[in-house]
XYZ file of C-alpha atoms in Angstrom:
513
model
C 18.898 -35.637 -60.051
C 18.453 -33.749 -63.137
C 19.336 -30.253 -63.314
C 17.026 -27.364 -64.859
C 18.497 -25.633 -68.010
C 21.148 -23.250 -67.144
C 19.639 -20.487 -69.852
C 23.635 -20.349 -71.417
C 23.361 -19.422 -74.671
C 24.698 -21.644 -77.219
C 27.595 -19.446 -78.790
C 28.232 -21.514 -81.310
C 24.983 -22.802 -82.843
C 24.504 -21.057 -86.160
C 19.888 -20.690 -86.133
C 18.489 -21.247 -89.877
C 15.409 -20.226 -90.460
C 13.358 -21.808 -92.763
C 10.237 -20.942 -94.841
C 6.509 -20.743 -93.713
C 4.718 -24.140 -94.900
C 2.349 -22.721 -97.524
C 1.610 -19.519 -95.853
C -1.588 -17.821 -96.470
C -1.856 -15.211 -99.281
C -2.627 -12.617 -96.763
C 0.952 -13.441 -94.891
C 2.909 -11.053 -96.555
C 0.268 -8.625 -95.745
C 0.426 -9.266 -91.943
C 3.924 -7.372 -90.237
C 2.504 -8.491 -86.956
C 3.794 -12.841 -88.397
C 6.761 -11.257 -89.881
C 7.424 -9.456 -86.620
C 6.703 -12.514 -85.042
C 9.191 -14.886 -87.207
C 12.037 -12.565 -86.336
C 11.047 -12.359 -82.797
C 10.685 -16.090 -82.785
C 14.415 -16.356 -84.354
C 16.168 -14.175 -81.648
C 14.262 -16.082 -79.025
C 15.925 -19.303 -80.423
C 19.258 -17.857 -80.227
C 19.157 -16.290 -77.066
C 18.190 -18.852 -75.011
C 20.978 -21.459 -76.944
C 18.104 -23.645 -77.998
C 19.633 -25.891 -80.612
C 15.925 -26.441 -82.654
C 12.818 -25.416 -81.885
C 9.347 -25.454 -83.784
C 6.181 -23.775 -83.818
C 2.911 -23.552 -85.512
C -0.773 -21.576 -85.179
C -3.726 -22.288 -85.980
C -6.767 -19.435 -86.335
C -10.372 -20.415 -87.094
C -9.476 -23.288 -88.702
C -6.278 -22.718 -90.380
C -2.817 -23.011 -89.765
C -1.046 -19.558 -90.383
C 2.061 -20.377 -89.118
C 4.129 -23.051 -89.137
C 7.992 -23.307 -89.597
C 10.820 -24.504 -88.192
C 14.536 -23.126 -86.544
C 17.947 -24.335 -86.207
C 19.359 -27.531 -86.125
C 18.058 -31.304 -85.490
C 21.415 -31.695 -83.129
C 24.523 -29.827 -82.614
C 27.041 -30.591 -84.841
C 24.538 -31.039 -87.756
C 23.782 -29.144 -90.931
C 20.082 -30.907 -90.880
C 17.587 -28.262 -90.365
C 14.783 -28.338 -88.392
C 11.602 -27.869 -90.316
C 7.814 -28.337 -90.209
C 8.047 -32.186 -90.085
C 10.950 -32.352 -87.571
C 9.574 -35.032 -85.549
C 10.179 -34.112 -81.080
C 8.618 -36.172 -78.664
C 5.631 -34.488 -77.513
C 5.780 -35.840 -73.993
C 3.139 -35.280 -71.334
C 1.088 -32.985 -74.541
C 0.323 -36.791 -75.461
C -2.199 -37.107 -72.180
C -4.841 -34.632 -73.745
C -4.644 -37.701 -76.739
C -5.493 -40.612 -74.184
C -8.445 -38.560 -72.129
C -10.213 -37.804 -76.765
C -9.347 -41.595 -76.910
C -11.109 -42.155 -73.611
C -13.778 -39.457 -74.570
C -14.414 -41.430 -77.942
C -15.564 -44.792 -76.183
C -17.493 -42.445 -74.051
C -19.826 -41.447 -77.451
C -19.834 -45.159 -77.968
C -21.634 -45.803 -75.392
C -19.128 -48.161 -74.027
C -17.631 -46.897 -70.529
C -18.476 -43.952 -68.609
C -16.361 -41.182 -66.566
C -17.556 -42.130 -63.721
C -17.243 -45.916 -64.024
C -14.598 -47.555 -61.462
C -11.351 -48.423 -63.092
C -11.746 -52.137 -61.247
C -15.010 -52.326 -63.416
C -12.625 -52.676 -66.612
C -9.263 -53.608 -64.875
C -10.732 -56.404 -62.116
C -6.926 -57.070 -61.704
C -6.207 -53.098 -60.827
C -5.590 -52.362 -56.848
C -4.369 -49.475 -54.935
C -3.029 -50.477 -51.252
C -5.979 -48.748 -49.778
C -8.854 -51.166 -50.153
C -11.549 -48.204 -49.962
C -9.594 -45.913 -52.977
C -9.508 -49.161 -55.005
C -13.123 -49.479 -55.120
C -13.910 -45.774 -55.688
C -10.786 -45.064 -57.929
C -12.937 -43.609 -61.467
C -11.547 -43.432 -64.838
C -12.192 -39.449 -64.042
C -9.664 -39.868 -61.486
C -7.323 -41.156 -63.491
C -6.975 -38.322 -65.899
C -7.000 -35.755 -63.160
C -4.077 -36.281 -60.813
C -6.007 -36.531 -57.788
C -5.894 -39.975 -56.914
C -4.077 -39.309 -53.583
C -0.781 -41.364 -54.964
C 2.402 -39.509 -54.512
C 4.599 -38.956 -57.808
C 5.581 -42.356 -58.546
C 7.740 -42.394 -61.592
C 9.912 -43.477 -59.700
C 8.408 -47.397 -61.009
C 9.442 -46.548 -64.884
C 11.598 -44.024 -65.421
C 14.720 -45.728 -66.770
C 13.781 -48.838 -65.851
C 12.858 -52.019 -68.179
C 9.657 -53.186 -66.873
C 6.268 -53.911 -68.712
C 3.125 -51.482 -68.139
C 1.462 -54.386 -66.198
C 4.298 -54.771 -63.665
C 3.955 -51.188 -63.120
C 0.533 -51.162 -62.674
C 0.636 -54.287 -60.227
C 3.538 -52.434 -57.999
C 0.890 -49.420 -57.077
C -0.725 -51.675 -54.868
C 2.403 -51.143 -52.779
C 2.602 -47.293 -52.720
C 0.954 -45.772 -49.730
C -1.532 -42.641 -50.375
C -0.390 -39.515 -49.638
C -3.324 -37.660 -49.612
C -6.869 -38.648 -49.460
C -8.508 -39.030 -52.913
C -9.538 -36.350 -54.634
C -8.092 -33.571 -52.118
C -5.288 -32.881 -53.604
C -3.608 -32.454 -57.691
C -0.170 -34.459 -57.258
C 0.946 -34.862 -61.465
C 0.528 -38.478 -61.808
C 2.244 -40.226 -65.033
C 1.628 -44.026 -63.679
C -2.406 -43.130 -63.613
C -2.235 -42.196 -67.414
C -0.671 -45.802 -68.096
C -3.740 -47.119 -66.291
C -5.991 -44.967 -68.602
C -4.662 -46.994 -71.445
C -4.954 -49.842 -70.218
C -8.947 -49.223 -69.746
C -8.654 -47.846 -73.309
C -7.242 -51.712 -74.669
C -9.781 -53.387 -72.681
C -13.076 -51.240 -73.581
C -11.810 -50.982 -77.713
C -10.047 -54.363 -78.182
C -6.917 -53.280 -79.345
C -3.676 -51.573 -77.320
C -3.712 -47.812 -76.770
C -0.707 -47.059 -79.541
C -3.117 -49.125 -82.386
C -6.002 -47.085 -81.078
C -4.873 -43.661 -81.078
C -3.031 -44.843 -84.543
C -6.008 -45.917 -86.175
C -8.938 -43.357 -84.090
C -7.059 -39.775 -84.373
C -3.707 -39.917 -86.367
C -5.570 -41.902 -89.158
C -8.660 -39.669 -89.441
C -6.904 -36.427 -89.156
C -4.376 -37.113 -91.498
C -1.330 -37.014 -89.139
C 1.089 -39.171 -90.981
C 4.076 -38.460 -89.269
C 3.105 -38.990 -85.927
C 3.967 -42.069 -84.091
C 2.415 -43.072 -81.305
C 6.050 -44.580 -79.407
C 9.215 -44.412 -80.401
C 9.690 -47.930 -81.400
C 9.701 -46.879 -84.676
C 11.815 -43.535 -85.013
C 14.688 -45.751 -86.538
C 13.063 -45.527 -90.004
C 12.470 -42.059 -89.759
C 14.603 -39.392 -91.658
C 13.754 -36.565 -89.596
C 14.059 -36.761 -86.002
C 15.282 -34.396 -83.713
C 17.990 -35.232 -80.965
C 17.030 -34.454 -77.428
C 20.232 -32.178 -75.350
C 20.810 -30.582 -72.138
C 23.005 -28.005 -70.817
C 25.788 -29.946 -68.903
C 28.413 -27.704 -66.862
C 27.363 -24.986 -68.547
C 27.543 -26.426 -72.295
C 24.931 -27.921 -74.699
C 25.675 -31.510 -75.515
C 23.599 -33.985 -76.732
C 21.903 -36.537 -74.819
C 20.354 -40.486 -74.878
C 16.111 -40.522 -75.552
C 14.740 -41.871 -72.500
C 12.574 -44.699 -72.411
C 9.104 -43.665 -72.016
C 7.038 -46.612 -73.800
C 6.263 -48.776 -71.169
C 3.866 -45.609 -69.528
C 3.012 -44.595 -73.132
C -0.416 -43.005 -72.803
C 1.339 -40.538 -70.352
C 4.194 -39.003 -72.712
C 5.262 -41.099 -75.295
C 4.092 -39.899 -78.812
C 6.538 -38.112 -81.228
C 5.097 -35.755 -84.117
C 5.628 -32.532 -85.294
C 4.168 -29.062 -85.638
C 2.549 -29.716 -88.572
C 0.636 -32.960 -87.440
C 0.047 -31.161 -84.041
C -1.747 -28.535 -85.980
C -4.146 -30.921 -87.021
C -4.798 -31.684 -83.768
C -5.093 -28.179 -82.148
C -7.960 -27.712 -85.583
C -9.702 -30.700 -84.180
C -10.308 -29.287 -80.722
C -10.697 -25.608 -81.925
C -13.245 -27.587 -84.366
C -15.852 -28.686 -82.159
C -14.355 -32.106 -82.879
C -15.094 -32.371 -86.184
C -12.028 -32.871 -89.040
C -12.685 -30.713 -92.140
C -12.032 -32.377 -95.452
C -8.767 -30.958 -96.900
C -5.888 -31.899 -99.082
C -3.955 -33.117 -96.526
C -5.026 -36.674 -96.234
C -7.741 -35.673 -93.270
C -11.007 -37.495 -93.509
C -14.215 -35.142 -93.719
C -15.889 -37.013 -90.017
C -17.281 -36.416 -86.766
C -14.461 -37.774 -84.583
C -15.598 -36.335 -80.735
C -19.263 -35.044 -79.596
C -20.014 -31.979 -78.408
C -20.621 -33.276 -74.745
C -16.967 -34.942 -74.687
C -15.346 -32.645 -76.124
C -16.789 -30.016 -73.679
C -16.047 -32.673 -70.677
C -12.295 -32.455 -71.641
C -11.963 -28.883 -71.075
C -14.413 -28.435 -67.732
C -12.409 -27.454 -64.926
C -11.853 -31.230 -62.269
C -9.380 -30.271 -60.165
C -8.084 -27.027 -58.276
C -4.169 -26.935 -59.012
C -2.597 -24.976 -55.697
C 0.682 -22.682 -56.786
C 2.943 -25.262 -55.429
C 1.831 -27.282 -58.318
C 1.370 -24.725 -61.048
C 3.928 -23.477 -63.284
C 6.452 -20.362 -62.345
C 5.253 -18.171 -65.459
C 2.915 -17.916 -63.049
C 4.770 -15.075 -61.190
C 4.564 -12.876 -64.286
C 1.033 -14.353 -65.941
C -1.062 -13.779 -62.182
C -4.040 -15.638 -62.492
C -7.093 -15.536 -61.104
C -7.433 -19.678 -60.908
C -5.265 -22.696 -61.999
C -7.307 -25.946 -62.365
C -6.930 -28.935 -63.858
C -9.365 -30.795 -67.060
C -9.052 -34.055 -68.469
C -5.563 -33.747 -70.054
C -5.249 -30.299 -69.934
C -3.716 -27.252 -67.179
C -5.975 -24.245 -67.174
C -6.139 -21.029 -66.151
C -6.897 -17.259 -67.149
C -5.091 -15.063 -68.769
C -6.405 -11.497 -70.559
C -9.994 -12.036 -69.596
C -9.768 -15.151 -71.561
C -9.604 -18.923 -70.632
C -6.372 -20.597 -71.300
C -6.104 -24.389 -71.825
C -2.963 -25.901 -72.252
C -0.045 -28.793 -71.395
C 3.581 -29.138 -71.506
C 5.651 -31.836 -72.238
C 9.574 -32.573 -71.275
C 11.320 -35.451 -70.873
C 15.036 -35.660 -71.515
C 16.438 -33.189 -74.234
C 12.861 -32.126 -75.163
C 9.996 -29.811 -74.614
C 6.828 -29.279 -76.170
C 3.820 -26.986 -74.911
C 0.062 -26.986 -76.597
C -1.844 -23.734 -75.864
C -5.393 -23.009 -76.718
C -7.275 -19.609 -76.432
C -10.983 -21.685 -77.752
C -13.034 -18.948 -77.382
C -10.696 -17.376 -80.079
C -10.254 -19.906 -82.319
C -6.664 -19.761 -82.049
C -3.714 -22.481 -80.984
C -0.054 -22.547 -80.728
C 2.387 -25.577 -80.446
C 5.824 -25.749 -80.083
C 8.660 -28.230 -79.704
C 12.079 -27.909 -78.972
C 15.495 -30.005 -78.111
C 16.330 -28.810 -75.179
C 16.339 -29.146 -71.518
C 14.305 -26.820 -69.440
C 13.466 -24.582 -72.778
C 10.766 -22.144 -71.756
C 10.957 -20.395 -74.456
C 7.682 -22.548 -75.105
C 5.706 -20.564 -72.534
C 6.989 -17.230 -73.629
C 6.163 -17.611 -77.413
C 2.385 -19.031 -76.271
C 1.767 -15.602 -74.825
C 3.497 -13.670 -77.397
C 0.390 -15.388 -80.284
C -1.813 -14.590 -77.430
C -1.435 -11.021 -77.122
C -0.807 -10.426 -80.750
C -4.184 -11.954 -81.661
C -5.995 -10.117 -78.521
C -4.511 -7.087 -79.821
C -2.298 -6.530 -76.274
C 0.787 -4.499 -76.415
C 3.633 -6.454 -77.410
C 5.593 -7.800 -74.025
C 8.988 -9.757 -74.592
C 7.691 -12.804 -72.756
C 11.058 -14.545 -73.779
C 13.568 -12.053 -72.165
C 11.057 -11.957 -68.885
C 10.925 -15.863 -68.749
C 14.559 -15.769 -69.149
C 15.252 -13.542 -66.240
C 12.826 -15.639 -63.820
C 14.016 -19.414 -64.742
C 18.187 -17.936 -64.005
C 16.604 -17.160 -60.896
C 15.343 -20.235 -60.092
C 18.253 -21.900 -61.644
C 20.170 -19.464 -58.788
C 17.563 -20.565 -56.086
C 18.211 -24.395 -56.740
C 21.950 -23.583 -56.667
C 21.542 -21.939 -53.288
C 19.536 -25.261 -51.733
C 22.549 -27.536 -52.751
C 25.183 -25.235 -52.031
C 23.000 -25.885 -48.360
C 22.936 -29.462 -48.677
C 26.822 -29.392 -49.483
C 27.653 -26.937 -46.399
C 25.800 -30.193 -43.961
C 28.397 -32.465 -44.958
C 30.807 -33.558 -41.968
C 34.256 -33.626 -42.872
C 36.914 -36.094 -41.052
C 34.607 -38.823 -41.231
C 35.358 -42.810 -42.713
C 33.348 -45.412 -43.990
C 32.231 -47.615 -40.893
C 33.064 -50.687 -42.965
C 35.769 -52.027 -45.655
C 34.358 -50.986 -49.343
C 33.721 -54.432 -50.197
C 31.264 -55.336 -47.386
C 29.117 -52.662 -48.588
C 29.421 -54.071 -52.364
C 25.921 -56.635 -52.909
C 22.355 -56.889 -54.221
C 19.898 -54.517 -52.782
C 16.338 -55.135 -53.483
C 12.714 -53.441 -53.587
C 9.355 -55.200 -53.904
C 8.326 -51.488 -55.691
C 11.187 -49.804 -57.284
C 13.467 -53.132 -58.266
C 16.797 -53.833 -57.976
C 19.686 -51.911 -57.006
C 23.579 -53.639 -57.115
C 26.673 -51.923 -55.796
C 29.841 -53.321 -56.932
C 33.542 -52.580 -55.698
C 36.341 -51.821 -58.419
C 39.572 -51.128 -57.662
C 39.593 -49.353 -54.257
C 36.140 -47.443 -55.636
C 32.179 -48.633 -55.062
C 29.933 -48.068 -58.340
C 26.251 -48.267 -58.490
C 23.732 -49.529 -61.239
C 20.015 -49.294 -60.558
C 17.931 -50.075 -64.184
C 19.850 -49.067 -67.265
C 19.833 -45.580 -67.069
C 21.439 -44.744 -63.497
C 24.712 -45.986 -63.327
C 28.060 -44.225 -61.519
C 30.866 -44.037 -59.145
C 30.343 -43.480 -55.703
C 32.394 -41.029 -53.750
C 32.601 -41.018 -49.715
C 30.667 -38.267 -48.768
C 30.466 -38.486 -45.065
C 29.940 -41.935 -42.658
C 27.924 -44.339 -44.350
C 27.193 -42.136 -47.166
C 28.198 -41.747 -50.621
C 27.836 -38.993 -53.528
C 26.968 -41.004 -56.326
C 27.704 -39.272 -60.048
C 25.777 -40.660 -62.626
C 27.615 -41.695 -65.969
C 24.250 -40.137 -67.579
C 25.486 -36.551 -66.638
C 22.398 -34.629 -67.441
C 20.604 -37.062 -64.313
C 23.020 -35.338 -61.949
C 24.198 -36.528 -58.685
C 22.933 -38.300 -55.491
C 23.109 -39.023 -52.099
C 23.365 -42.721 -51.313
C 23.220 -43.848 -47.669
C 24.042 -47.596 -46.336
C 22.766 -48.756 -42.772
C 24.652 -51.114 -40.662
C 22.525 -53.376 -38.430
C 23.492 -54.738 -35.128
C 25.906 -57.243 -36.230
C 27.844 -54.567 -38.127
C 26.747 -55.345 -41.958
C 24.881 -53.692 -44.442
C 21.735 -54.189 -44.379
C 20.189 -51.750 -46.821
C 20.740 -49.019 -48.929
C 18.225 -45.596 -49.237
C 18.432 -43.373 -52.489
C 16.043 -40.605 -53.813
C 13.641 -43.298 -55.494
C 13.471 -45.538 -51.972
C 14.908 -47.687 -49.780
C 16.535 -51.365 -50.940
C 17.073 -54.810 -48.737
C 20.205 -56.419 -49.131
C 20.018 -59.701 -50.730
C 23.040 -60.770 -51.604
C 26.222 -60.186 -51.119
């Protein structure tokens, strides 16, 4: 289980700051950005963020946009404007435009059933299949659970992902309840491929990098090898800042799996503070139309109530009013103003996306870290410089509430750890518990036994020795360190074998011995 950032500051990282891209003339003229830039620079270093990026857009132009510290530990590389970070979940608002852009064509419809361009596509419950909408997709309220469970870290194609949902009970009825849904967004671009003709990387490629002149941007990762500039993803590990693996996010792509950087994002954020339309310019955008009014309006009109269980924590200091849901984006109020916006994390990297569209004005920022709000805290710094609110330190207030949720998650296992029974043994000799475990929906799980010691593999990212924890369970520590630890129990049946194994993603079938 992953642990949240433990908000240790990184003594050693040395934070270089690097010039605005082309600032405006007026820059110089504006203390508040200059305030800002230093503010921004502190932030970095107080919360031990190795590199971190940022830029703002303002009716229509980007007046910020610059980049601080280091690529990865260790390095002299600098982060800059062009750093690329995966964006992660920031990449969903890109499937619902693509989505919204077969919409103007005339060629699907919100409301259409997802079986009416995915015949193939079932859900276990016969009724949700039928009624399932490619609105529903994009909203989180198809009444799944979370099931990333079917991906994450494992090396499966989109389609056997999609096939396994047919397996996954409902835990809610659909549409009652927002439960964050990454599998659903795979399904979205799968409807994408079959409306357009060609798969959702080629059409986001070709329909919005292209035509807004984002050429950095990649729509996976397949092809970050060739690229100079890439940021490494870390997390804080016992207390220290080390670098960490990318984690495989392709195979549920239109989810989280695009990698840019703050100055392609910027185009982006000027398309949707645009009214959809890219301006000509002399950065390689195309003067065109790219979303109508009605879509783009669509994509930012409230779907889906978002209870506090499933909002974010800033909440405690932000207080809204309401927290719903669009197509792609989180929203709420903040200020008297709407606020529409998205994160993105997955491991070693953040990214947020903030719009204030009644102002005209956008932030984005990535970073290479863990569990780095700083991202919230310098969204609402912009905000209340450019709606002319007193200046709040956002970044030493975020700071103070995520150490004490780091110390509330501490105090839950310190719980779990207090429950175990001490005295007890293993009901069996290691090696009868060693075989191949098996599940028709989350795959394949072996145990082995090594010299006097059991050790567990489940897909290519979890893999670890197990330690007896108490009677047929075992503390597993993954080899991946940042992933944690786990509980792993083993039932016996009646004749006194194993007969399967249960771990946080499910429960496994022994197969073979």
């Amino acid at each position: 289980m992953r642990r949240p950032h433990a908000l240790v500051a990184l003594a050693t990282a040395t934070v270089t700051a690097l010039a605005v891209l082309s600032p405006p003339p007026a820059l110089a003229q504006m203390p508040a950005l200059a305030d800002f830039d230093a503010y921004v620079a502190q932030a970095v270093r107080d919360w031990g963020i190795p590199g971190l990026a940022i830029s703002v857009v303002k009716d229509g132009e980007v007046v910020f946009a610059k980049g601080y510290g280091m690529r990865r530990l260790g390095s002299p590389e600098p982060v800059d404007d062009r750093t690329l970070f995966a964006i992660g979940s920031t990449t969903k608002a890109m499937t619902a435009a693509a989505l919204g852009m077969l919409v103007d064509e005339g060629k699907l419809a919100w409301d259409d059933p997802v079986s009416k361009h995915l015949p193939w596509f079932a859900l276990k419950d016969v009724w949700a299949t039928r009624e399932l909408t490619v609105r529903d997709l994009l909203t989180h309220r198809s009444g799944l659970p979370n099931t990333d469970a079917l991906w994450y870290e494992q090396r499966v194609t989109t389609r056997e992902i999609l096939d396994r949902l047919r397996l996954v009970p409902s835990e809610t009825s659909m549409r009652s309840h927002f439960t964050y849904q990454n599998v659903m967004y795979a399904a979205a671009g799968e409807i994408v491929a079959a409306v357009s003709g060609m798969p959702w990387g080629q059409f986001v490629m070709t329909r919005l990098f292209e035509p807004l002149g984002m050429s950095d941007t990649a729509a996976t990762a397949a092809t970050l090898e060739r690229q100079p500039n890439v940021a490494a993803p870390h997390s804080t590990i016992d207390g220290v800042v080390t670098e960490i693996r990318n984690a495989h996010v392709d195979t549920v792509a239109p989810a989280g799996a695009v990698w840019s950087n703050v100055r392609d994002m910027a185009k982006w954020l000027r398309l949707l503070l645009g009214g959809g339309t890219v301006a000509a310019g002399a950065d390689g955008a195309t003067p065109r139309r790219l979303l109508s009014d009605a879509v783009l309006a669509e994509l930012f009109t409230p779907q889906t109530m978002v209870g506090p269980d499933e909002f974010y924590p800033t909440a405690r200091l932000t207080k809204p009013h309401w927290t719903t849901y669009g197509l792609g984006w989180f929203q709420t109020d903040y200020a008297g103003q709407k606020v529409d916006f998205h994160t993105g994390s997955i491991d070693g990297m953040v990214a947020i996306a903030g719009l204030l569209r009644d102002q005209g004005l956008g932030v984005y920022v990535l970073a290479n870290l863990d569990g780095a709000e700083l991202r919230h805290a310098l969204m609402y710094r912009i905000f209340d410089l450019y709606l002319g609110r007193p200046a709040r330190d956002w970044s030493s207030e975020l700071r103070v509430l995520y150490r004490g949720l780091a110390t509330e998650l501490d105090a839950r296992q310190q719980k779990v750890d207090a429950e175990r029974v001490s005295g007890t043994r293993p009901a069996l000799a290691l090696a009868r518990y060693a075989g191949t475990y098996t599940s028709p929906l989350f795959g394949v799980v072996t145990v082995s036994e090594r010299a006097g010691q059991l050790h567990a593999r489940y897909g290519e990212g979890f893999v670890g020795a197990l330690e007896h924890w108490h009677y047929d369970t075992f503390k597993v520590t993954w080899e991946a360190a940042w992933r944690g630890t786990a509980l792993v129990t083993f039932q016996i049946d009646q004749r006194g074998s194993v007969a399967s194994v249960s771990m946080p993603q499910g429960v496994f079938v022994r197969t073979e011995k």
